[in-house]
Amino acid sequence: MHTIEADYLVVGAGAMGMAFIDTLVSETEARVVVVDRQHAPGGHWTMAYPFVRLHQPSAFYGVNSLRLGGDSIDQVGWNHGLYELATAGEICAYYDHVMRRQFLPTGRVGYFPMSEYRGHYRGQGRFRTLAGVDYTVRVARRVVDATYMRVTVPAMRRPPYRVADGIDCVAPNDLPRLGAHRRYVIVGAGKTGIDTCLWLLSQGVDPDRLTWITPRDSWLLDRETMQPGTLFADKLKASFTAQLRAINDAASTEDLFARLEGAGVLLRIDPAIRPAMYRCATVTRLELEQLRRITDVVRLGHLRAIEADRMVLDGGAVTVGGDELFIDCTADGAEKRPATPIFDPGRITLQSVRGCQQIFSAALIAHVEAAYPDDAVKNELCVPLPHPDTDVDWLRLALADYTNQLRWFDDPELMSWLSAARLDLFGHLIGHLLPSAAAKPRVRDRILSIAKSVFATTATRLEQLMAAEAALAAP
């Protein structure tokens, strides 16, 4: 048994763990041991399907201290005219660079890949390496759980439905290595399902050869409204203003979604189907046009079994010909986990504190850990936001975002940190609206005062809409 000492033991070197370590190491002299079961840093990205890309600009991903990509604008493809989206390979190479060129040279980070964490007891963490060597870590401050969000991709587990012998059912990872099939059945309507449909279409597969099993239609975000830089500043401000106006003018939840769609804040694939799901997925208008080319969409609930001659779903069965390739896209990459306090004695549990921005959230949590002495204050600043799942969760997430932001507005030091945080999408919006405190302090204070008032009013209206929706849903 080997014993090592550290201030922090970070369990998981995925995207959240890396963002947390980066900020902690940048802002403190802490010693960190990071234990990870994967062979390289990056978490689920090390097992992602080869054609996956970020759904958000690279500018908002990675770690605060190092830019991901070159801030270039795509000139070809269905993301044409928008900022680049990193590939899985680029992301894995980026995280390897961060670990080996930034973290390890400090001499304050110990990295143990291919290791199994075995728990923590009375200030000591334990893990075992691939070589079978057991380690004890004497933790001076906290164990950081960077695995709580349970990010899962299809390659990590078997399909959750029965698959009869002789049926070709694969994860998206296998798709580029396989030959052509007469028909493709894409199982799942989340980000992975969207990616798979778009990849097949981009390869020239006729949309009539695709069947898309869609248990629930989803509201989608327009990626153009989530772009960095001055080029898109007006679009970003207009979209955010439209969102505030829609919330405050809406007479009901149904009316709110109609207004959000009318303003281009939310999109849907089939205009005739009212989405019941919201999972933060983004598309461009060009991608939306492509997805609408797929007409064989099965809306009979979740798939339960693939048999020799039929698919069995919640709402019935669909005949199959026996020569289909089924592509399992059902893994839950953004599971709706129960919220738990982020800061506990001896422990930090990484979670989102801004909707759909878990990487930024991890960096913010690290800053709060470094800059504030009291756990009660830390938890007040970092209220966790479980991932959304249903359409009504859009309201819950928006309310939590506004509430958290109102807390942050009252802390000048934190606002200063946020304005410089590369990973913060909302910070880019604030940066375009607020002059620096040094240049025009009175103007800045006046704008902040107006923003607080608008956010408070909007939060109150969201609470009213949610209460009305709950009353309608009550038996």
Tab-separated table of C-alpha atoms in Angstrom:
chain	number	residue	atom	x	y	z
A	1	MET	CA	0.000	0.000	0.000
A	2	HIS	CA	1.401	3.364	-1.086
A	3	THR	CA	0.412	6.572	0.700
A	4	ILE	CA	0.360	10.024	-0.878
A	5	GLU	CA	-0.855	13.360	0.428
A	6	ALA	CA	-2.985	15.958	-1.324
A	7	ASP	CA	-5.270	18.865	-0.586
A	8	TYR	CA	-7.860	17.590	-3.059
A	9	LEU	CA	-8.622	14.155	-4.441
A	10	VAL	CA	-10.552	14.559	-7.701
A	11	VAL	CA	-12.412	11.464	-8.850
A	12	GLY	CA	-12.867	11.648	-12.614
A	13	ALA	CA	-10.817	13.388	-15.306
A	14	GLY	CA	-13.759	14.107	-17.578
A	15	ALA	CA	-14.747	17.540	-18.819
A	16	MET	CA	-16.076	18.757	-15.460
A	17	GLY	CA	-13.143	17.366	-13.499
A	18	MET	CA	-10.644	18.994	-15.856
A	19	ALA	CA	-12.391	22.378	-15.707
A	20	PHE	CA	-12.442	22.222	-11.905
A	21	ILE	CA	-8.757	21.278	-11.618
A	22	ASP	CA	-7.729	23.992	-14.071
A	23	THR	CA	-9.319	26.789	-12.059
A	24	LEU	CA	-8.208	25.370	-8.722
A	25	VAL	CA	-4.582	24.999	-9.815
A	26	SER	CA	-4.624	28.433	-11.479
A	27	GLU	CA	-6.004	30.252	-8.439
A	28	THR	CA	-4.421	28.370	-5.524
A	29	GLU	CA	-1.301	26.459	-4.561
A	30	ALA	CA	-3.333	23.330	-3.842
A	31	ARG	CA	-1.937	19.844	-4.388
A	32	VAL	CA	-4.306	17.674	-6.399
A	33	VAL	CA	-4.505	13.950	-7.053
A	34	VAL	CA	-6.843	12.962	-9.884
A	35	VAL	CA	-7.986	9.362	-10.294
A	36	ASP	CA	-9.719	8.246	-13.474
A	37	ARG	CA	-10.815	4.914	-14.901
A	38	GLN	CA	-10.197	5.936	-18.520
A	39	HIS	CA	-6.845	5.676	-20.290
A	40	ALA	CA	-6.691	9.408	-21.024
A	41	PRO	CA	-8.324	12.592	-19.745
A	42	GLY	CA	-11.614	13.591	-21.327
A	43	GLY	CA	-14.143	11.220	-19.773
A	44	HIS	CA	-16.893	10.198	-22.183
A	45	TRP	CA	-15.064	11.869	-25.081
A	46	THR	CA	-12.550	9.021	-25.025
A	47	MET	CA	-15.414	6.653	-25.953
A	48	ALA	CA	-17.451	8.929	-28.205
A	49	TYR	CA	-18.522	8.044	-31.747
A	50	PRO	CA	-16.025	9.306	-34.333
A	51	PHE	CA	-18.316	11.758	-36.118
A	52	VAL	CA	-19.488	13.553	-32.979
A	53	ARG	CA	-18.870	17.266	-32.613
A	54	LEU	CA	-19.701	19.746	-29.924
A	55	HIS	CA	-23.204	21.161	-30.147
A	56	GLN	CA	-21.901	24.498	-28.871
A	57	PRO	CA	-19.020	26.648	-30.117
A	58	SER	CA	-15.576	25.468	-29.058
A	59	ALA	CA	-15.107	28.926	-27.532
A	60	PHE	CA	-17.277	27.891	-24.556
A	61	TYR	CA	-15.739	24.466	-23.940
A	62	GLY	CA	-12.669	22.991	-22.263
A	63	VAL	CA	-10.882	24.792	-19.434
A	64	ASN	CA	-10.808	28.488	-18.633
A	65	SER	CA	-7.066	28.907	-19.055
A	66	LEU	CA	-6.683	27.551	-22.598
A	67	ARG	CA	-8.671	28.240	-25.746
A	68	LEU	CA	-10.079	25.226	-27.581
A	69	GLY	CA	-9.657	25.584	-31.332
A	70	GLY	CA	-8.810	28.722	-33.244
A	71	ASP	CA	-12.035	30.721	-32.891
A	72	SER	CA	-12.598	30.221	-36.600
A	73	ILE	CA	-15.916	30.360	-38.416
A	74	ASP	CA	-16.955	27.336	-40.465
A	75	GLN	CA	-16.980	28.004	-44.197
A	76	VAL	CA	-18.593	24.736	-45.282
A	77	GLY	CA	-21.210	22.312	-44.007
A	78	TRP	CA	-24.428	22.783	-42.093
A	79	ASN	CA	-22.691	24.877	-39.424
A	80	HIS	CA	-21.651	27.313	-42.162
A	81	GLY	CA	-21.206	30.886	-40.946
A	82	LEU	CA	-21.008	29.958	-37.258
A	83	TYR	CA	-18.081	29.351	-34.937
A	84	GLU	CA	-16.312	26.008	-35.144
A	85	LEU	CA	-17.459	22.876	-33.310
A	86	ALA	CA	-14.592	20.714	-32.086
A	87	THR	CA	-14.477	17.028	-33.012
A	88	ALA	CA	-14.005	14.240	-30.476
A	89	GLY	CA	-10.413	13.829	-31.624
A	90	GLU	CA	-9.684	17.516	-31.162
A	91	ILE	CA	-11.227	17.490	-27.696
A	92	CYS	CA	-9.262	14.430	-26.555
A	93	ALA	CA	-6.011	15.929	-27.872
A	94	TYR	CA	-6.850	19.196	-26.119
A	95	TYR	CA	-7.412	17.522	-22.751
A	96	ASP	CA	-4.227	15.491	-23.134
A	97	HIS	CA	-2.360	18.743	-23.782
A	98	VAL	CA	-3.931	20.400	-20.733
A	99	MET	CA	-2.974	17.488	-18.510
A	100	ARG	CA	0.565	16.947	-19.774
A	101	ARG	CA	1.597	20.492	-20.675
A	102	GLN	CA	-0.235	22.488	-17.995
A	103	PHE	CA	-1.265	20.418	-14.977
A	104	LEU	CA	1.587	17.949	-14.519
A	105	PRO	CA	4.455	20.447	-15.010
A	106	THR	CA	3.220	22.399	-11.969
A	107	GLY	CA	4.400	19.536	-9.773
A	108	ARG	CA	1.154	19.907	-7.817
A	109	VAL	CA	-1.021	17.495	-9.814
A	110	GLY	CA	-0.730	13.724	-9.658
A	111	TYR	CA	-2.599	11.863	-12.411
A	112	PHE	CA	-3.584	8.191	-12.178
A	113	PRO	CA	-5.411	6.921	-15.294
A	114	MET	CA	-6.791	3.391	-15.624
A	115	SER	CA	-7.430	3.355	-11.891
A	116	GLU	CA	-10.420	2.269	-9.842
A	117	TYR	CA	-11.533	4.557	-7.036
A	118	ARG	CA	-12.467	2.523	-3.966
A	119	GLY	CA	-14.021	5.107	-1.715
A	120	HIS	CA	-13.157	7.573	1.002
A	121	TYR	CA	-13.156	7.085	4.748
A	122	ARG	CA	-12.010	9.385	7.562
A	123	GLY	CA	-9.956	11.710	5.433
A	124	GLN	CA	-8.411	9.020	3.275
A	125	GLY	CA	-9.256	7.998	-0.268
A	126	ARG	CA	-8.294	4.689	-1.814
A	127	PHE	CA	-7.756	3.541	-5.381
A	128	ARG	CA	-6.106	0.723	-7.313
A	129	THR	CA	-4.141	1.135	-10.536
A	130	LEU	CA	-4.222	-1.112	-13.597
A	131	ALA	CA	-0.994	-2.676	-12.340
A	132	GLY	CA	-2.788	-3.726	-9.168
A	133	VAL	CA	-1.003	-1.231	-6.933
A	134	ASP	CA	-3.121	0.090	-4.061
A	135	TYR	CA	-2.877	3.723	-2.994
A	136	THR	CA	-4.151	5.638	-0.010
A	137	VAL	CA	-4.558	9.401	-0.373
A	138	ARG	CA	-4.508	11.494	2.778
A	139	VAL	CA	-6.839	14.328	1.824
A	140	ALA	CA	-6.273	17.598	3.659
A	141	ARG	CA	-9.316	19.429	2.299
A	142	ARG	CA	-11.847	17.639	0.102
A	143	VAL	CA	-12.688	14.758	-2.164
A	144	VAL	CA	-14.199	16.108	-5.395
A	145	ASP	CA	-16.742	13.866	-7.104
A	146	ALA	CA	-16.534	14.719	-10.805
A	147	THR	CA	-18.579	11.654	-11.799
A	148	TYR	CA	-21.923	12.489	-10.182
A	149	MET	CA	-23.556	13.667	-13.419
A	150	ARG	CA	-23.133	10.167	-14.943
A	151	VAL	CA	-22.469	11.162	-18.534
A	152	THR	CA	-23.093	8.062	-20.647
A	153	VAL	CA	-22.576	7.395	-24.352
A	154	PRO	CA	-23.868	4.335	-26.259
A	155	ALA	CA	-20.468	2.616	-26.334
A	156	MET	CA	-20.530	2.416	-22.533
A	157	ARG	CA	-23.441	-0.007	-22.235
A	158	ARG	CA	-25.727	-2.470	-23.994
A	159	PRO	CA	-29.045	-1.336	-25.514
A	160	PRO	CA	-31.821	-1.093	-22.891
A	161	TYR	CA	-34.198	-3.202	-25.018
A	162	ARG	CA	-34.169	-6.844	-26.120
A	163	VAL	CA	-32.408	-7.610	-29.389
A	164	ALA	CA	-33.115	-10.968	-31.026
A	165	ASP	CA	-30.302	-13.134	-32.347
A	166	GLY	CA	-29.245	-12.248	-35.858
A	167	ILE	CA	-30.335	-8.603	-35.623
A	168	ASP	CA	-27.711	-6.005	-36.510
A	169	CYS	CA	-27.819	-3.455	-33.694
A	170	VAL	CA	-24.763	-1.276	-33.123
A	171	ALA	CA	-23.614	1.831	-31.314
A	172	PRO	CA	-22.915	4.886	-33.496
A	173	ASN	CA	-19.192	4.202	-32.958
A	174	ASP	CA	-19.427	1.223	-35.329
A	175	LEU	CA	-21.352	2.986	-38.067
A	176	PRO	CA	-18.426	4.372	-40.132
A	177	ARG	CA	-16.763	0.943	-40.190
A	178	LEU	CA	-19.758	-0.913	-41.598
A	179	GLY	CA	-20.806	-1.307	-45.189
A	180	ALA	CA	-23.990	0.038	-46.719
A	181	HIS	CA	-27.372	-1.268	-45.567
A	182	ARG	CA	-30.715	-1.085	-47.291
A	183	ARG	CA	-32.319	0.651	-44.326
A	184	TYR	CA	-31.112	2.362	-41.187
A	185	VAL	CA	-33.186	2.582	-38.019
A	186	ILE	CA	-32.027	5.299	-35.635
A	187	VAL	CA	-33.237	4.565	-32.105
A	188	GLY	CA	-33.427	7.697	-29.964
A	189	ALA	CA	-34.300	11.357	-30.499
A	190	GLY	CA	-31.681	13.109	-28.381
A	191	LYS	CA	-28.378	14.685	-29.377
A	192	THR	CA	-26.857	11.346	-30.412
A	193	GLY	CA	-29.869	10.478	-32.554
A	194	ILE	CA	-29.722	13.885	-34.219
A	195	ASP	CA	-25.991	13.505	-34.853
A	196	THR	CA	-26.482	10.066	-36.382
A	197	CYS	CA	-29.289	11.185	-38.676
A	198	LEU	CA	-27.251	14.161	-39.850
A	199	TRP	CA	-24.135	12.043	-40.418
A	200	LEU	CA	-26.028	9.534	-42.562
A	201	LEU	CA	-27.612	12.334	-44.574
A	202	SER	CA	-24.213	14.005	-44.983
A	203	GLN	CA	-22.913	10.748	-46.494
A	204	GLY	CA	-25.580	10.936	-49.172
A	205	VAL	CA	-27.934	8.321	-47.714
A	206	ASP	CA	-31.413	8.979	-49.075
A	207	PRO	CA	-33.761	10.082	-46.262
A	208	ASP	CA	-36.299	7.505	-47.484
A	209	ARG	CA	-33.890	4.809	-46.264
A	210	LEU	CA	-34.011	6.136	-42.699
A	211	THR	CA	-36.462	5.259	-39.947
A	212	TRP	CA	-36.245	7.422	-36.840
A	213	ILE	CA	-37.694	6.097	-33.584
A	214	THR	CA	-38.671	9.212	-31.661
A	215	PRO	CA	-40.287	8.515	-28.281
A	216	ARG	CA	-40.698	12.258	-27.687
A	217	ASP	CA	-40.199	15.269	-29.907
A	218	SER	CA	-37.873	17.885	-28.475
A	219	TRP	CA	-37.599	21.619	-28.310
A	220	LEU	CA	-34.223	22.621	-29.723
A	221	LEU	CA	-32.018	25.685	-29.346
A	222	ASP	CA	-30.931	27.717	-32.355
A	223	ARG	CA	-27.131	27.543	-32.312
A	224	GLU	CA	-26.880	30.954	-33.965
A	225	THR	CA	-28.139	32.519	-30.720
A	226	MET	CA	-25.238	30.967	-28.768
A	227	GLN	CA	-22.234	32.446	-30.561
A	228	PRO	CA	-19.277	34.351	-29.099
A	229	GLY	CA	-17.700	37.561	-30.304
A	230	THR	CA	-18.865	40.931	-31.538
A	231	LEU	CA	-20.049	39.497	-34.862
A	232	PHE	CA	-23.025	37.865	-33.140
A	233	ALA	CA	-23.477	40.318	-30.259
A	234	ASP	CA	-26.662	41.853	-31.653
A	235	LYS	CA	-28.160	38.417	-32.331
A	236	LEU	CA	-27.322	37.269	-28.803
A	237	LYS	CA	-28.841	40.369	-27.223
A	238	ALA	CA	-31.949	40.183	-29.410
A	239	SER	CA	-32.526	36.526	-28.557
A	240	PHE	CA	-32.123	37.097	-24.833
A	241	THR	CA	-34.408	40.133	-24.920
A	242	ALA	CA	-37.004	38.120	-26.838
A	243	GLN	CA	-36.834	35.410	-24.186
A	244	LEU	CA	-37.448	37.904	-21.386
A	245	ARG	CA	-40.332	39.466	-23.295
A	246	ALA	CA	-41.910	36.083	-24.046
A	247	ILE	CA	-41.840	35.056	-20.390
A	248	ASN	CA	-43.320	38.292	-19.111
A	249	ASP	CA	-46.017	38.508	-21.811
A	250	ALA	CA	-47.083	34.846	-21.783
A	251	ALA	CA	-50.568	34.026	-20.526
A	252	SER	CA	-49.793	30.331	-20.041
A	253	THR	CA	-47.063	27.765	-20.552
A	254	GLU	CA	-48.473	26.868	-23.953
A	255	ASP	CA	-48.517	30.538	-24.892
A	256	LEU	CA	-44.928	30.898	-23.656
A	257	PHE	CA	-43.627	28.150	-25.933
A	258	ALA	CA	-45.524	29.649	-28.860
A	259	ARG	CA	-43.877	33.004	-28.183
A	260	LEU	CA	-40.419	31.466	-27.743
A	261	GLU	CA	-40.800	29.612	-31.024
A	262	GLY	CA	-42.121	32.696	-32.770
A	263	ALA	CA	-39.076	34.645	-31.606
A	264	GLY	CA	-36.696	31.921	-32.787
A	265	VAL	CA	-35.491	31.118	-29.271
A	266	LEU	CA	-36.752	27.529	-29.563
A	267	LEU	CA	-37.120	25.339	-32.644
A	268	ARG	CA	-38.867	22.055	-33.394
A	269	ILE	CA	-38.419	19.522	-36.149
A	270	ASP	CA	-42.072	18.851	-36.968
A	271	PRO	CA	-44.295	21.951	-36.796
A	272	ALA	CA	-47.332	19.687	-36.368
A	273	ILE	CA	-46.033	17.962	-33.222
A	274	ARG	CA	-45.952	19.763	-29.868
A	275	PRO	CA	-42.619	18.759	-28.248
A	276	ALA	CA	-42.763	17.226	-24.783
A	277	MET	CA	-38.992	17.125	-24.264
A	278	TYR	CA	-36.242	19.674	-23.725
A	279	ARG	CA	-32.622	18.500	-23.313
A	280	CYS	CA	-30.577	21.578	-24.341
A	281	ALA	CA	-29.739	20.161	-27.784
A	282	THR	CA	-28.822	22.745	-30.414
A	283	VAL	CA	-29.152	22.786	-34.194
A	284	THR	CA	-28.623	25.231	-36.993
A	285	ARG	CA	-31.405	26.158	-39.376
A	286	LEU	CA	-29.604	24.184	-42.090
A	287	GLU	CA	-29.472	21.090	-39.881
A	288	LEU	CA	-33.146	21.515	-39.087
A	289	GLU	CA	-33.953	21.489	-42.807
A	290	GLN	CA	-32.045	18.230	-43.189
A	291	LEU	CA	-33.767	16.544	-40.252
A	292	ARG	CA	-37.147	17.479	-41.706
A	293	ARG	CA	-36.304	15.424	-44.804
A	294	ILE	CA	-36.753	12.257	-42.723
A	295	THR	CA	-40.420	11.336	-43.037
A	296	ASP	CA	-40.497	7.810	-41.581
A	297	VAL	CA	-40.640	8.866	-37.936
A	298	VAL	CA	-42.031	6.325	-35.461
A	299	ARG	CA	-43.768	7.978	-32.510
A	300	LEU	CA	-44.979	5.000	-30.478
A	301	GLY	CA	-42.990	5.544	-27.301
A	302	HIS	CA	-39.806	3.753	-26.308
A	303	LEU	CA	-38.484	0.690	-28.077
A	304	ARG	CA	-38.824	-2.446	-25.942
A	305	ALA	CA	-37.653	-5.217	-28.267
A	306	ILE	CA	-36.334	-5.888	-31.751
A	307	GLU	CA	-37.596	-9.226	-32.997
A	308	ALA	CA	-36.941	-11.010	-36.261
A	309	ASP	CA	-39.907	-9.437	-38.034
A	310	ARG	CA	-40.992	-6.477	-35.916
A	311	MET	CA	-40.101	-3.744	-33.470
A	312	VAL	CA	-42.086	-3.733	-30.227
A	313	LEU	CA	-42.689	-0.300	-28.718
A	314	ASP	CA	-44.767	1.095	-25.871
A	315	GLY	CA	-47.584	1.986	-28.225
A	316	GLY	CA	-47.547	-0.937	-30.631
A	317	ALA	CA	-45.452	-2.918	-33.093
A	318	VAL	CA	-43.874	-2.003	-36.430
A	319	THR	CA	-43.005	-4.591	-39.078
A	320	VAL	CA	-39.385	-4.799	-40.224
A	321	GLY	CA	-37.884	-6.547	-43.220
A	322	GLY	CA	-34.897	-8.176	-41.572
A	323	ASP	CA	-32.177	-6.285	-43.435
A	324	GLU	CA	-32.144	-3.120	-41.326
A	325	LEU	CA	-29.191	-1.804	-39.381
A	326	PHE	CA	-30.363	-0.583	-35.983
A	327	ILE	CA	-28.287	2.191	-34.428
A	328	ASP	CA	-28.689	2.545	-30.679
A	329	CYS	CA	-28.660	6.228	-29.701
A	330	THR	CA	-30.529	5.871	-26.410
A	331	ALA	CA	-27.754	6.480	-23.863
A	332	ASP	CA	-28.566	9.331	-21.498
A	333	GLY	CA	-25.706	11.781	-21.882
A	334	ALA	CA	-27.379	14.382	-19.667
A	335	GLU	CA	-29.220	12.430	-17.003
A	336	LYS	CA	-31.588	14.372	-14.766
A	337	ARG	CA	-29.853	13.675	-11.464
A	338	PRO	CA	-31.281	14.820	-8.115
A	339	ALA	CA	-29.707	17.991	-6.784
A	340	THR	CA	-27.448	17.588	-3.772
A	341	PRO	CA	-25.443	20.233	-1.890
A	342	ILE	CA	-22.275	20.959	-3.813
A	343	PHE	CA	-20.172	21.784	-0.748
A	344	ASP	CA	-20.192	19.369	2.176
A	345	PRO	CA	-17.574	18.893	4.891
A	346	GLY	CA	-14.681	17.139	3.217
A	347	ARG	CA	-16.504	16.792	-0.102
A	348	ILE	CA	-17.482	18.640	-3.288
A	349	THR	CA	-20.055	17.167	-5.685
A	350	LEU	CA	-19.759	18.801	-9.100
A	351	GLN	CA	-23.082	19.739	-10.704
A	352	SER	CA	-24.432	22.382	-13.055
A	353	VAL	CA	-25.078	25.805	-11.563
A	354	ARG	CA	-26.029	27.337	-14.900
A	355	GLY	CA	-28.435	25.547	-17.181
A	356	CYS	CA	-26.783	23.328	-19.791
A	357	GLN	CA	-23.325	24.707	-18.938
A	358	GLN	CA	-21.801	22.055	-16.721
A	359	ILE	CA	-18.215	22.766	-17.816
A	360	PHE	CA	-18.449	26.432	-16.901
A	361	SER	CA	-20.194	25.356	-13.697
A	362	ALA	CA	-17.250	23.191	-12.634
A	363	ALA	CA	-14.847	26.095	-13.148
A	364	LEU	CA	-17.097	28.421	-11.155
A	365	ILE	CA	-17.356	25.908	-8.307
A	366	ALA	CA	-13.557	25.727	-8.165
A	367	HIS	CA	-13.313	29.516	-8.010
A	368	VAL	CA	-15.885	29.704	-5.230
A	369	GLU	CA	-14.003	26.993	-3.341
A	370	ALA	CA	-10.793	28.995	-3.666
A	371	ALA	CA	-12.201	32.457	-2.943
A	372	TYR	CA	-14.775	32.000	-0.165
A	373	PRO	CA	-14.129	30.538	3.305
A	374	ASP	CA	-17.609	29.472	4.404
A	375	ASP	CA	-19.552	26.482	3.032
A	376	ALA	CA	-22.901	28.151	3.673
A	377	VAL	CA	-21.893	31.082	1.468
A	378	LYS	CA	-20.461	28.727	-1.137
A	379	ASN	CA	-23.675	26.723	-1.338
A	380	GLU	CA	-25.707	29.913	-1.560
A	381	LEU	CA	-23.637	30.995	-4.563
A	382	CYS	CA	-23.663	27.535	-6.154
A	383	VAL	CA	-27.212	26.196	-6.166
A	384	PRO	CA	-27.302	23.083	-8.389
A	385	LEU	CA	-29.572	22.879	-11.428
A	386	PRO	CA	-30.549	19.330	-12.464
A	387	HIS	CA	-30.496	18.751	-16.205
A	388	PRO	CA	-33.835	19.287	-17.969
A	389	ASP	CA	-35.898	16.486	-19.456
A	390	THR	CA	-39.446	17.691	-20.140
A	391	ASP	CA	-40.690	20.809	-21.879
A	392	VAL	CA	-41.769	22.319	-18.553
A	393	ASP	CA	-38.198	21.859	-17.332
A	394	TRP	CA	-37.309	24.739	-19.643
A	395	LEU	CA	-39.180	27.010	-17.223
A	396	ARG	CA	-37.576	25.410	-14.165
A	397	LEU	CA	-34.124	25.828	-15.640
A	398	ALA	CA	-34.738	29.430	-16.676
A	399	LEU	CA	-36.052	30.273	-13.203
A	400	ALA	CA	-33.017	28.707	-11.537
A	401	ASP	CA	-30.689	30.536	-13.919
A	402	TYR	CA	-32.257	33.908	-13.163
A	403	THR	CA	-32.254	33.199	-9.428
A	404	ASN	CA	-28.585	32.207	-9.404
A	405	GLN	CA	-27.649	35.203	-11.527
A	406	LEU	CA	-29.439	37.541	-9.115
A	407	ARG	CA	-27.237	36.179	-6.322
A	408	TRP	CA	-24.123	36.703	-8.424
A	409	PHE	CA	-25.102	40.274	-9.335
A	410	ASP	CA	-24.768	41.167	-5.643
A	411	ASP	CA	-21.133	40.039	-5.476
A	412	PRO	CA	-18.786	42.450	-7.318
A	413	GLU	CA	-15.782	40.134	-7.006
A	414	LEU	CA	-17.693	37.233	-8.479
A	415	MET	CA	-19.072	39.410	-11.280
A	416	SER	CA	-15.517	40.422	-12.118
A	417	TRP	CA	-14.498	36.768	-12.318
A	418	LEU	CA	-17.520	35.885	-14.449
A	419	SER	CA	-16.825	38.679	-16.910
A	420	ALA	CA	-13.388	37.167	-17.578
A	421	ALA	CA	-14.492	33.511	-17.671
A	422	ARG	CA	-13.952	32.102	-21.164
A	423	LEU	CA	-16.425	29.285	-20.571
A	424	ASP	CA	-19.397	31.466	-19.596
A	425	LEU	CA	-21.856	32.002	-22.453
A	426	PHE	CA	-23.960	34.415	-20.405
A	427	GLY	CA	-20.815	36.309	-19.456
A	428	HIS	CA	-20.318	37.102	-23.143
A	429	LEU	CA	-23.758	38.712	-23.181
A	430	ILE	CA	-23.054	40.711	-20.024
A	431	GLY	CA	-19.697	41.746	-21.465
A	432	HIS	CA	-21.443	43.314	-24.451
A	433	LEU	CA	-23.901	45.167	-22.224
A	434	LEU	CA	-21.737	46.368	-19.340
A	435	PRO	CA	-18.907	48.885	-19.516
A	436	SER	CA	-15.963	48.198	-17.236
A	437	ALA	CA	-16.271	49.298	-13.624
A	438	ALA	CA	-13.128	51.404	-13.987
A	439	ALA	CA	-14.246	53.206	-17.156
A	440	LYS	CA	-17.874	54.028	-16.381
A	441	PRO	CA	-18.797	52.883	-12.864
A	442	ARG	CA	-22.073	54.821	-12.675
A	443	VAL	CA	-23.292	53.574	-16.039
A	444	ARG	CA	-22.344	50.039	-15.082
A	445	ASP	CA	-24.166	50.279	-11.754
A	446	ARG	CA	-27.275	51.671	-13.448
A	447	ILE	CA	-27.348	48.856	-16.022
A	448	LEU	CA	-26.842	46.263	-13.276
A	449	SER	CA	-29.696	47.779	-11.289
A	450	ILE	CA	-31.996	47.558	-14.308
A	451	ALA	CA	-30.879	43.978	-14.982
A	452	LYS	CA	-31.617	42.959	-11.392
A	453	SER	CA	-35.096	44.431	-11.600
A	454	VAL	CA	-35.841	42.716	-14.915
A	455	PHE	CA	-34.486	39.378	-13.706
A	456	ALA	CA	-36.502	39.547	-10.483
A	457	THR	CA	-39.706	40.354	-12.375
A	458	THR	CA	-39.042	37.572	-14.866
A	459	ALA	CA	-38.339	35.057	-12.098
A	460	THR	CA	-41.630	35.948	-10.434
A	461	ARG	CA	-43.506	35.472	-13.702
A	462	LEU	CA	-41.866	32.083	-14.245
A	463	GLU	CA	-42.980	31.006	-10.775
A	464	GLN	CA	-46.541	32.038	-11.633
A	465	LEU	CA	-46.505	30.154	-14.933
A	466	MET	CA	-45.116	27.035	-13.269
A	467	ALA	CA	-47.728	27.200	-10.510
A	468	ALA	CA	-50.499	27.497	-13.092
A	469	GLU	CA	-49.077	24.558	-15.055
A	470	ALA	CA	-48.894	22.447	-11.891
A	471	ALA	CA	-52.513	23.274	-11.077
A	472	LEU	CA	-53.610	22.155	-14.549
A	473	ALA	CA	-51.668	18.900	-14.201
A	474	ALA	CA	-53.091	18.116	-10.756
A	475	PRO	CA	-55.751	15.357	-10.647
